[in-house]
Tab-separated table of N, CA and C in Angstrom:
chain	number	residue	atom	x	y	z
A	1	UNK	N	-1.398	-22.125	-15.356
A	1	UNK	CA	-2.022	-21.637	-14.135
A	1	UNK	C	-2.249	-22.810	-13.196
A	2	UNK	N	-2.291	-22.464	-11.832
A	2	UNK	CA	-2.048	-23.710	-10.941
A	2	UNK	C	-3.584	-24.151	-10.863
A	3	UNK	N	-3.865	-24.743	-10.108
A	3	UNK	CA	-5.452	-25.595	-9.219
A	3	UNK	C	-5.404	-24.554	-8.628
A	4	UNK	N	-4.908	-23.898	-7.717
A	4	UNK	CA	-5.017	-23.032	-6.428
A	4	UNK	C	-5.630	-21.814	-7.701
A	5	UNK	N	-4.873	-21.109	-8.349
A	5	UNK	CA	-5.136	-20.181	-9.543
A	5	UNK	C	-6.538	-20.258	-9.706
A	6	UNK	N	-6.805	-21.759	-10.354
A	6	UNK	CA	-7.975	-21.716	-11.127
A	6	UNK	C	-9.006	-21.699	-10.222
A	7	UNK	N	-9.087	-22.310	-9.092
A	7	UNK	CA	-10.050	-22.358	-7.966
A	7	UNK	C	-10.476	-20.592	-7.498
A	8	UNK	N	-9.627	-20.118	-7.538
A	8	UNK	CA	-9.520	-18.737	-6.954
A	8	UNK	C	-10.018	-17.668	-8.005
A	9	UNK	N	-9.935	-18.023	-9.183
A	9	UNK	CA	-10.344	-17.171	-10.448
A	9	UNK	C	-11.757	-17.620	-10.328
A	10	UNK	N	-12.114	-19.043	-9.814
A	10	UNK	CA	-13.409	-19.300	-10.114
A	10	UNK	C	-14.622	-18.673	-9.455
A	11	UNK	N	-14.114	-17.661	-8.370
A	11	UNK	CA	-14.706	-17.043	-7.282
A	11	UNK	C	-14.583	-15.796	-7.293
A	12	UNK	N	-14.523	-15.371	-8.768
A	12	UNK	CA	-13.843	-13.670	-9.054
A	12	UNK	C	-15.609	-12.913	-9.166
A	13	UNK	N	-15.914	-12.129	-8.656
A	13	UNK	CA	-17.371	-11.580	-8.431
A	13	UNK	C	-17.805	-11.254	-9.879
A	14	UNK	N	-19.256	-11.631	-10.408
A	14	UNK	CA	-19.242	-11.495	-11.408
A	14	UNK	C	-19.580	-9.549	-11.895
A	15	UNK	N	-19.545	-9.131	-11.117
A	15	UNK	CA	-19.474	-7.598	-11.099
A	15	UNK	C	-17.686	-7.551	-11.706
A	16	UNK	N	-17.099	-8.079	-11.174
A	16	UNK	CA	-15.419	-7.628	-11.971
A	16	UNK	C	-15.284	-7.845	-13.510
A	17	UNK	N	-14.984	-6.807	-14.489
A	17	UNK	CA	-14.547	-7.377	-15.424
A	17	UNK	C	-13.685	-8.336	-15.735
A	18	UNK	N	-13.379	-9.621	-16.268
A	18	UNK	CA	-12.022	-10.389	-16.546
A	18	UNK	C	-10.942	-10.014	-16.687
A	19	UNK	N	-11.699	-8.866	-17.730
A	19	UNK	CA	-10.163	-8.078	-18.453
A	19	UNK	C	-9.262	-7.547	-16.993
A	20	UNK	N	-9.883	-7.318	-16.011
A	20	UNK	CA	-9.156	-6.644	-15.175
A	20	UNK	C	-8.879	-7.949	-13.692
A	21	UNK	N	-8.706	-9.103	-13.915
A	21	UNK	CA	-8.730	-9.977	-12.770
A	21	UNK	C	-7.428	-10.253	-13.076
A	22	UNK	N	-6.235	-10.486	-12.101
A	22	UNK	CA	-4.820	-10.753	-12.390
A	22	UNK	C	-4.690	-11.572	-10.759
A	23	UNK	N	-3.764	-12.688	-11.510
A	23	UNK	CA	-3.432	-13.795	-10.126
A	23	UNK	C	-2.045	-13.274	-10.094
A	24	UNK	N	-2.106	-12.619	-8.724
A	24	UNK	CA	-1.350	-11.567	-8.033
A	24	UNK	C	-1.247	-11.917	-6.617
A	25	UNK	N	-0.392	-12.206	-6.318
A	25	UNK	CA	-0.031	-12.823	-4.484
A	25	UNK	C	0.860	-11.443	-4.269
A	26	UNK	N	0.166	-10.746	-3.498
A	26	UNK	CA	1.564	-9.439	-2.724
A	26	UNK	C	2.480	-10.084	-1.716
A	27	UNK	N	1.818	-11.468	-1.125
A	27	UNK	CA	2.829	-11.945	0.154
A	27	UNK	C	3.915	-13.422	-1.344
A	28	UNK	N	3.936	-13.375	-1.879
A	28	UNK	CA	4.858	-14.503	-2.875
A	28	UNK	C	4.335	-14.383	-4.532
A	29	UNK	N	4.464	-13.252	-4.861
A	29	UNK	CA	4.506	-13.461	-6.546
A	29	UNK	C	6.246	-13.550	-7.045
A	30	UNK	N	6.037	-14.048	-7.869
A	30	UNK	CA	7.260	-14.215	-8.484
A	30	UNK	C	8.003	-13.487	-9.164
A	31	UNK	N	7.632	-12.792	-9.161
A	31	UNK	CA	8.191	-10.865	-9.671
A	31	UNK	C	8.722	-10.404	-8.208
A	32	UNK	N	8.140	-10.563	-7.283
A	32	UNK	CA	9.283	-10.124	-6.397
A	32	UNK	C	10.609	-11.157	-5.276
A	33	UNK	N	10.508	-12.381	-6.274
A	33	UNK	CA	11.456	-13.132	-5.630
A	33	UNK	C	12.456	-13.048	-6.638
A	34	UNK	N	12.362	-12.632	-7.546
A	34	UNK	CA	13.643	-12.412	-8.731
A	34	UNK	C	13.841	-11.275	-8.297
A	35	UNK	N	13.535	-10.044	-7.809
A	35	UNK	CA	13.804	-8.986	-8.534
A	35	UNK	C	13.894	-7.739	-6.907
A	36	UNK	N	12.951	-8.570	-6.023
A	36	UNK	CA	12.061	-7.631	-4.707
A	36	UNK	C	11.289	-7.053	-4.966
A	37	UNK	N	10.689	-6.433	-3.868
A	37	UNK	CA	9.340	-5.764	-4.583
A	37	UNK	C	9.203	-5.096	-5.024
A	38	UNK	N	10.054	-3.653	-4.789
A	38	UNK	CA	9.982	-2.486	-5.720
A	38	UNK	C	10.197	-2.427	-6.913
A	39	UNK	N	11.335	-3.803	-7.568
A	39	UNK	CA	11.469	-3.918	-9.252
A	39	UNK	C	10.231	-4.917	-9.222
A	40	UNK	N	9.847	-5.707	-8.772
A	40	UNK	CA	8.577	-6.856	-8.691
A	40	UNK	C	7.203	-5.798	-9.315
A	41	UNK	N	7.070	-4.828	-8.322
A	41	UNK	CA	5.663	-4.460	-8.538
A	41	UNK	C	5.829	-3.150	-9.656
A	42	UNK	N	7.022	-2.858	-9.830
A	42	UNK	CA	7.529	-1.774	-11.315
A	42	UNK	C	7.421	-2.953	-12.558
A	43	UNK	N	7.109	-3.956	-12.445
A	43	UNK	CA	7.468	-4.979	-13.806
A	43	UNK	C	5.868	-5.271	-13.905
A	44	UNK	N	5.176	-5.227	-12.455
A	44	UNK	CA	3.690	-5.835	-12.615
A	44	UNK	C	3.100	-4.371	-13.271
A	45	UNK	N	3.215	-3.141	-12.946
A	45	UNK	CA	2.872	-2.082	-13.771
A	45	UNK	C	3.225	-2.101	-14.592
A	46	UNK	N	4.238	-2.962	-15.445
A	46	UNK	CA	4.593	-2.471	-17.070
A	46	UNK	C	4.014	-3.203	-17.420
A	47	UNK	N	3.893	-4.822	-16.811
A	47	UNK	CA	2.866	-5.739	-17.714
A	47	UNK	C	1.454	-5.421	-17.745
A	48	UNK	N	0.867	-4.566	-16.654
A	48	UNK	CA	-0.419	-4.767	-16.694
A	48	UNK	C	-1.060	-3.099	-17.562
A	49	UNK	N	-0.026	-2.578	-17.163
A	49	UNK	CA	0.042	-0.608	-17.570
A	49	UNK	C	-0.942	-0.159	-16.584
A	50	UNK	N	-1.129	1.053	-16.393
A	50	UNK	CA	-1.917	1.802	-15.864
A	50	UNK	C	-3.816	1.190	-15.428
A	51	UNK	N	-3.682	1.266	-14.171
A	51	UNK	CA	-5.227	1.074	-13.824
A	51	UNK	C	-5.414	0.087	-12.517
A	52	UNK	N	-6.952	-0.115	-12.728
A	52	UNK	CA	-7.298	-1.263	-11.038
A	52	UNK	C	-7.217	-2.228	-11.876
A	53	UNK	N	-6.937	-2.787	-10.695
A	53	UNK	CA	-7.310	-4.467	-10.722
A	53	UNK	C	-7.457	-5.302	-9.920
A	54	UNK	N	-8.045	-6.635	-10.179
A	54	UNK	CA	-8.512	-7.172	-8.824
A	54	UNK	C	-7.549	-8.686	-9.065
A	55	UNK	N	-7.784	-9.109	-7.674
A	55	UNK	CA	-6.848	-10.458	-7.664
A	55	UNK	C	-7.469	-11.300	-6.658
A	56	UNK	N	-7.544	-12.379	-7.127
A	56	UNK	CA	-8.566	-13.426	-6.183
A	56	UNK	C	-7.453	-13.764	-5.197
A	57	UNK	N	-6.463	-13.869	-5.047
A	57	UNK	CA	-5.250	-14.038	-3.876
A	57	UNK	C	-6.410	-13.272	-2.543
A	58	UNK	N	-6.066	-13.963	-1.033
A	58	UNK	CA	-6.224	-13.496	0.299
A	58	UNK	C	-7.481	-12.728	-0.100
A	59	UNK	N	-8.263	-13.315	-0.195
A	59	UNK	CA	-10.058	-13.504	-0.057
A	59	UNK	C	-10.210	-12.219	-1.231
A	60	UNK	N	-9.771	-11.887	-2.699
A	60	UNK	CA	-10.202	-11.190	-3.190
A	60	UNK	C	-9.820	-9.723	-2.958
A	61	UNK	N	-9.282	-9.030	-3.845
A	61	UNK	CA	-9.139	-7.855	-3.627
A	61	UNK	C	-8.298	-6.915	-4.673
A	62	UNK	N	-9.111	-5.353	-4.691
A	62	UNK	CA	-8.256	-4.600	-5.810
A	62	UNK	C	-6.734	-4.306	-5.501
A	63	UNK	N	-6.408	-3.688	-6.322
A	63	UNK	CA	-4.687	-3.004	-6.494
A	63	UNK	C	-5.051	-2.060	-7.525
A	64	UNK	N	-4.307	-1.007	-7.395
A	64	UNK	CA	-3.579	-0.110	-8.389
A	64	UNK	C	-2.330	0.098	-8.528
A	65	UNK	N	-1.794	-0.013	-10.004
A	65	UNK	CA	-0.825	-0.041	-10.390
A	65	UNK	C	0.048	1.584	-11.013
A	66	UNK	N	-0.638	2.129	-10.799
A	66	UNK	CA	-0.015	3.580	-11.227
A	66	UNK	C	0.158	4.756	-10.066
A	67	UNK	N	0.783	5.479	-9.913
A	67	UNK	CA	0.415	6.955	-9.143
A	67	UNK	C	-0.962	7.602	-9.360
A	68	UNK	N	-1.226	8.081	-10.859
A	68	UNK	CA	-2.125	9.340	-11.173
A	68	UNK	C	-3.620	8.377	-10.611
A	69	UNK	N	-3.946	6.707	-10.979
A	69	UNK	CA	-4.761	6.673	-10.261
A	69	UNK	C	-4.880	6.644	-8.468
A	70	UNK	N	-4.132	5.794	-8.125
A	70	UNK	CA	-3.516	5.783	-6.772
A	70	UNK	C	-3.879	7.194	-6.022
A	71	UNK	N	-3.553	8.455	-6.764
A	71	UNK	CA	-3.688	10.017	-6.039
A	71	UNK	C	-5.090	10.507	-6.283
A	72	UNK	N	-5.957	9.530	-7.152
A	72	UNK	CA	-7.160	9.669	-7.631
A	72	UNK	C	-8.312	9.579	-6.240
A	73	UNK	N	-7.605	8.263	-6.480
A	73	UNK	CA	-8.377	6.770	-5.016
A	73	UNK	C	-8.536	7.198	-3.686
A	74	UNK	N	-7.193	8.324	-3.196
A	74	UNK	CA	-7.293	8.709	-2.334
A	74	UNK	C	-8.208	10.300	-2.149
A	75	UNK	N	-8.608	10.456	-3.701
A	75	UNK	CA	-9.536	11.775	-3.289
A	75	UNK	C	-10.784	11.346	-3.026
A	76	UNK	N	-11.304	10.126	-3.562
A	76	UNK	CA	-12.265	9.600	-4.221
A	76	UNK	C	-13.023	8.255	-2.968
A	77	UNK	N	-13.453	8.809	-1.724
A	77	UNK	CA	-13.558	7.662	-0.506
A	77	UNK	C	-14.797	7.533	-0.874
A	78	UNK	N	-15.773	7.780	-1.775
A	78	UNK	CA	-17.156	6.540	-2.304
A	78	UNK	C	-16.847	5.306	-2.841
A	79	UNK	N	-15.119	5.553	-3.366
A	79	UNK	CA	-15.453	4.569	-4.474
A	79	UNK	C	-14.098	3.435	-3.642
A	80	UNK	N	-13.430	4.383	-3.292
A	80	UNK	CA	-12.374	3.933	-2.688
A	80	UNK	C	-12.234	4.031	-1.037
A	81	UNK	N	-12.637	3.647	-0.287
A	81	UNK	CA	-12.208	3.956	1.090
A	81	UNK	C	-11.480	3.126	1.947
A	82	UNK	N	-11.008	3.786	2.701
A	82	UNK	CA	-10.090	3.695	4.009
A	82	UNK	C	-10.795	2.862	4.506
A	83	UNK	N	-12.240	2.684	5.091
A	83	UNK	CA	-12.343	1.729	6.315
A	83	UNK	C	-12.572	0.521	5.693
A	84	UNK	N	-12.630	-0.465	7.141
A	84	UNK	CA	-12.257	-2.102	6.637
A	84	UNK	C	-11.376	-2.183	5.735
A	85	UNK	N	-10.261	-1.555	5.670
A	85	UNK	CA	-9.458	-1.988	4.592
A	85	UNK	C	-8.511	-2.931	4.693
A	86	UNK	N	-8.210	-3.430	5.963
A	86	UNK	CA	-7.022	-4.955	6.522
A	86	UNK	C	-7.132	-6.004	5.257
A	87	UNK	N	-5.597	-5.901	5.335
A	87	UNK	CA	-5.252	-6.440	3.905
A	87	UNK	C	-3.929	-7.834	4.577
A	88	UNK	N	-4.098	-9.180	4.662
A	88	UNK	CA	-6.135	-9.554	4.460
A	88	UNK	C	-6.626	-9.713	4.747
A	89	UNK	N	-7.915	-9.902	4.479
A	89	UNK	CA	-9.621	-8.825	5.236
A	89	UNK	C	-9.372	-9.451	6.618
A	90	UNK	N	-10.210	-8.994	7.277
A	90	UNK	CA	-10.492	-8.929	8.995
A	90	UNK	C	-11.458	-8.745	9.317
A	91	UNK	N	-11.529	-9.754	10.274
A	91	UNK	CA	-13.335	-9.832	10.683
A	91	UNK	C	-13.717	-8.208	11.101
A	92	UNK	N	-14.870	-7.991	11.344
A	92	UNK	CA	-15.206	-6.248	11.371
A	92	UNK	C	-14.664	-6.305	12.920
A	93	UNK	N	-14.751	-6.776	14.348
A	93	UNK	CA	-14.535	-6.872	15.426
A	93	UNK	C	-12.902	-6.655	15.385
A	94	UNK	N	-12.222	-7.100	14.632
A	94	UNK	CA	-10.479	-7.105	14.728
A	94	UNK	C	-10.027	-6.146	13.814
A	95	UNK	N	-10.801	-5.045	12.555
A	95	UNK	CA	-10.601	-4.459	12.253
A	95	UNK	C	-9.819	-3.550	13.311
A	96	UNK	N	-8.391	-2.946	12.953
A	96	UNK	CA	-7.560	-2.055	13.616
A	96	UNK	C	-8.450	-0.448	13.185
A	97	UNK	N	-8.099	0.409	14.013
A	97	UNK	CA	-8.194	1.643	14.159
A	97	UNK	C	-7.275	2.591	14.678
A	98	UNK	N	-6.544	2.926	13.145
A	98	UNK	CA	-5.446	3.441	12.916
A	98	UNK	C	-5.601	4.830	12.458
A	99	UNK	N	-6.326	5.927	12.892
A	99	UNK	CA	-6.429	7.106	12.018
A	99	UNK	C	-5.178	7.676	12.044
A	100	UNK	N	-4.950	8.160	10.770
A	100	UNK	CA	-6.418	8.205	10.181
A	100	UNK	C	-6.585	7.732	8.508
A	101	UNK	N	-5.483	6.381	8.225
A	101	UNK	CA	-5.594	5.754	7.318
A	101	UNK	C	-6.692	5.129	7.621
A	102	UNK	N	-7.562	4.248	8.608
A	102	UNK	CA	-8.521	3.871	8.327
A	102	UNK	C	-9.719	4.120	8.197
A	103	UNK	N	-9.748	5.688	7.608
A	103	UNK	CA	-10.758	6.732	8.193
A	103	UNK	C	-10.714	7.324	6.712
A	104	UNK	N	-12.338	8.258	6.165
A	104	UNK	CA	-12.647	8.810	4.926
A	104	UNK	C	-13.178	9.864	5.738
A	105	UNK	N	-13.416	10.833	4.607
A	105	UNK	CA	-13.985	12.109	4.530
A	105	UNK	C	-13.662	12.771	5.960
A	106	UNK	N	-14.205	13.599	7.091
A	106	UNK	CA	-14.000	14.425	7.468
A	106	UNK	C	-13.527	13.815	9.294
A	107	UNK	N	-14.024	12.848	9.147
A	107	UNK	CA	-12.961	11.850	10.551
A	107	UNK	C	-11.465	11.900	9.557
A	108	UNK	N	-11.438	11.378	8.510
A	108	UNK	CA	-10.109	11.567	7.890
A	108	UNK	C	-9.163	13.128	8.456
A	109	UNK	N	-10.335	14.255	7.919
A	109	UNK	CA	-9.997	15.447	7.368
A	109	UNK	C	-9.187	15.919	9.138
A	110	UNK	N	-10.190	15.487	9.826
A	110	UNK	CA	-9.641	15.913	11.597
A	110	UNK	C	-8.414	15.883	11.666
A	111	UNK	N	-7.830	14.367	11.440
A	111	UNK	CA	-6.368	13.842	11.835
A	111	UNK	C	-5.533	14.881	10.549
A	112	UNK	N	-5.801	14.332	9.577
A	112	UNK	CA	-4.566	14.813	8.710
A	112	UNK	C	-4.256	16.316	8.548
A	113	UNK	N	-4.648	17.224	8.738
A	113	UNK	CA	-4.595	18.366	9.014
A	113	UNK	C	-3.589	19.066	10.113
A	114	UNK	N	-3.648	18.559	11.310
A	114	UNK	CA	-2.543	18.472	11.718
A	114	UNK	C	-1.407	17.753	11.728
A	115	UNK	N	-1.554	16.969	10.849
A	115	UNK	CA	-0.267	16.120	10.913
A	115	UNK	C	0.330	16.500	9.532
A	116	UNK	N	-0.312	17.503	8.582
A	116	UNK	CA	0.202	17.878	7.609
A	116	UNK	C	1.276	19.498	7.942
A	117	UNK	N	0.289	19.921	9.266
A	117	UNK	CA	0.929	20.795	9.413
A	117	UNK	C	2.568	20.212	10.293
A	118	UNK	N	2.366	19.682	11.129
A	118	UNK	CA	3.537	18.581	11.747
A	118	UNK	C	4.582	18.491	10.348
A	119	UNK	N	4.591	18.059	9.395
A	119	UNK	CA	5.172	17.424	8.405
A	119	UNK	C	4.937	18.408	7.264
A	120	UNK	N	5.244	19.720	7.383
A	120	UNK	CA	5.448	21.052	6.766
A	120	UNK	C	6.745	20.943	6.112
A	121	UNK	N	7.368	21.305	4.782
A	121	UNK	CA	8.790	21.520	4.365
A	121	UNK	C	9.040	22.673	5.873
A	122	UNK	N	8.832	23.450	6.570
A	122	UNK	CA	9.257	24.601	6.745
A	122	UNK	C	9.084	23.893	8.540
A	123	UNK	N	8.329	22.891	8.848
A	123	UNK	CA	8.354	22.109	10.201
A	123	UNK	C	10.338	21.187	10.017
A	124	UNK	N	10.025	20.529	8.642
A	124	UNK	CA	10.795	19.568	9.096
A	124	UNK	C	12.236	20.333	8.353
A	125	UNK	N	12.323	21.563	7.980
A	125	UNK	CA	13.502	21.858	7.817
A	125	UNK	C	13.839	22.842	9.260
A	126	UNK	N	13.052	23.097	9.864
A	126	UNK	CA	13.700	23.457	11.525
A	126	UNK	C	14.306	22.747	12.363
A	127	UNK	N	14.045	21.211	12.538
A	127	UNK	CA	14.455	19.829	12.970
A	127	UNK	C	15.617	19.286	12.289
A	128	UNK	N	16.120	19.737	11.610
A	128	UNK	CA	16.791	18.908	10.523
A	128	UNK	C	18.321	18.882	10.843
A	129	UNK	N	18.789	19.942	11.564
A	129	UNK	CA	19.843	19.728	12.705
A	129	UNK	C	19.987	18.855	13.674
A	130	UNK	N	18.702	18.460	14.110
A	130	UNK	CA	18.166	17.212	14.610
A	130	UNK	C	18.631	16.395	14.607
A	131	UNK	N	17.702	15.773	12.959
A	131	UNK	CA	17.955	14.891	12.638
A	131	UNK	C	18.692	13.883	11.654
A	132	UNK	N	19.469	15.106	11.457
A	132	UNK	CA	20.660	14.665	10.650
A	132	UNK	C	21.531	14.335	11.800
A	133	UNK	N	22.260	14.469	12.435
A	133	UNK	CA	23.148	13.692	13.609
A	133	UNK	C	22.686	12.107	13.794
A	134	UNK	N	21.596	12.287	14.089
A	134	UNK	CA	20.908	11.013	14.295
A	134	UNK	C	20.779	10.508	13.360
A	135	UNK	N	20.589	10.376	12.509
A	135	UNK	CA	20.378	9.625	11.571
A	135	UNK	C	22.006	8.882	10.926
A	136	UNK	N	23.002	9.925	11.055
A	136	UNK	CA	24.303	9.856	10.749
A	136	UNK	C	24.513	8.913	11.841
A	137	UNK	N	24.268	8.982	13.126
A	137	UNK	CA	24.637	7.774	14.326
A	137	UNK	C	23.818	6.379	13.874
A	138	UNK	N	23.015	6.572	13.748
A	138	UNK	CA	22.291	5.213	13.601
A	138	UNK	C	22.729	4.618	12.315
A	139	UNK	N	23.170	4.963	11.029
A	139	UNK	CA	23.723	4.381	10.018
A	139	UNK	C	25.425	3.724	10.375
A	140	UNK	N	25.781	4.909	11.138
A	140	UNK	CA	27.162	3.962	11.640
A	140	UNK	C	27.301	2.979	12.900
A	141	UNK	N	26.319	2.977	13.268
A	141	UNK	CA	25.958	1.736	14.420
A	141	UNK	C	26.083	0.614	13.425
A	142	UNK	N	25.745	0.626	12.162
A	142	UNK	CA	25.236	-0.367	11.244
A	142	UNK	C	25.835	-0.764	9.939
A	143	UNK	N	27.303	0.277	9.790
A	143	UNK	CA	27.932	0.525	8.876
A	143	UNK	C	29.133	-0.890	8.680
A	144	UNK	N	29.561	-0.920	9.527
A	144	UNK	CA	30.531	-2.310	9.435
A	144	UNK	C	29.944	-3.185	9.369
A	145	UNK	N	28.543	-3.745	9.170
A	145	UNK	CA	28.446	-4.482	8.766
A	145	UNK	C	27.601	-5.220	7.711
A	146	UNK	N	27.613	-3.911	6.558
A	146	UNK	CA	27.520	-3.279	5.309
A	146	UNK	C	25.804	-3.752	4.994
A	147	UNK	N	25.063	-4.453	5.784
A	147	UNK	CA	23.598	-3.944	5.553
A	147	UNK	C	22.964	-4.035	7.065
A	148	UNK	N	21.644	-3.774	7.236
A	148	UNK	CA	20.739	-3.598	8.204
A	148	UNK	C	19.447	-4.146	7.571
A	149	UNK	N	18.487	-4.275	8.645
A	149	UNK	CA	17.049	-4.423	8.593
A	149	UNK	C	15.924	-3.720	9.003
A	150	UNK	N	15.630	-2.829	8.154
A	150	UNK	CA	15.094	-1.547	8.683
A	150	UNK	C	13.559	-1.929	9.291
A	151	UNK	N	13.123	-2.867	9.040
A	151	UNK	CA	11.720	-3.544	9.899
A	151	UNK	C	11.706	-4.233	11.012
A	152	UNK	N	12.892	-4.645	11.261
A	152	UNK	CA	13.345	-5.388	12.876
A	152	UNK	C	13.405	-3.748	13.536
């Protein structure tokens, strides 16, 4: 374990169990420079298995490594919530306000409701004439030259 490691473990809240503290960088672990992130963070769930955990990386902070809790977390905004959640942290003044991910209980409940109805199987299979053309154009804008960058 590095100096940086140990310095950073040394500041793990004593409310966290150990058992559950893992030196975990999401911006450079080494699971996703072999592998990227999606096999990176599928290898950090097999090593760690199912559950939270916290990581002293970018001022401290949990992760979950599974779905069933993950779909838990999001029912569950006492234990888990949306606000201040800038990852990593942000002064409360620069906190973004993004609903309605940065939003719990019934400011949540406002936004997503219609946007669930927006994003209906039976919304987005009316569009889908749409957006299949388009989508078919924009892959061959990009096709000769056998990858793209879908975040630029």
């Amino acid at each position: 374990m590095s100096q940086q490691s140990e310095l950073a473990i040394s500041e793990v809240p004593q409310h966290v169990d150990p058992s559950r503290v893992v030196d975990f960088d999401l911006f450079g672990d080494a699971r996703f420079e072999a592998s990227g992130p999606f096999d990176g963070l599928r290898q950090l769930r097999d090593q760690l298995g199912p559950g939270v955990f916290w990581s002293p990386r970018h001022g401290g902070h949990w992760f979950i490594t599974d779905h069933e809790t993950l779909f838990e977390a999001a029912r569950t905004p006492e234990l888990f919530s949306n606000v201040d959640n800038s990852f990593p942290p942000a002064r409360s003044e620069e906190e973004p306000y993004l609903p309605p991910i940065t939003l719990d209980g019934e400011a949540y409940a406002k936004y997503r409701l219609p946007l669930m109805r927006m994003f209906a199987p039976a919304r987005i299979h009316a569009v889908e004439g749409e957006i299949r053309p388009l989508t078919r154009e924009l892959i061959e804008a990009v096709a000769d030259q056998g990858h793209c960058d879908f975040m630029a």
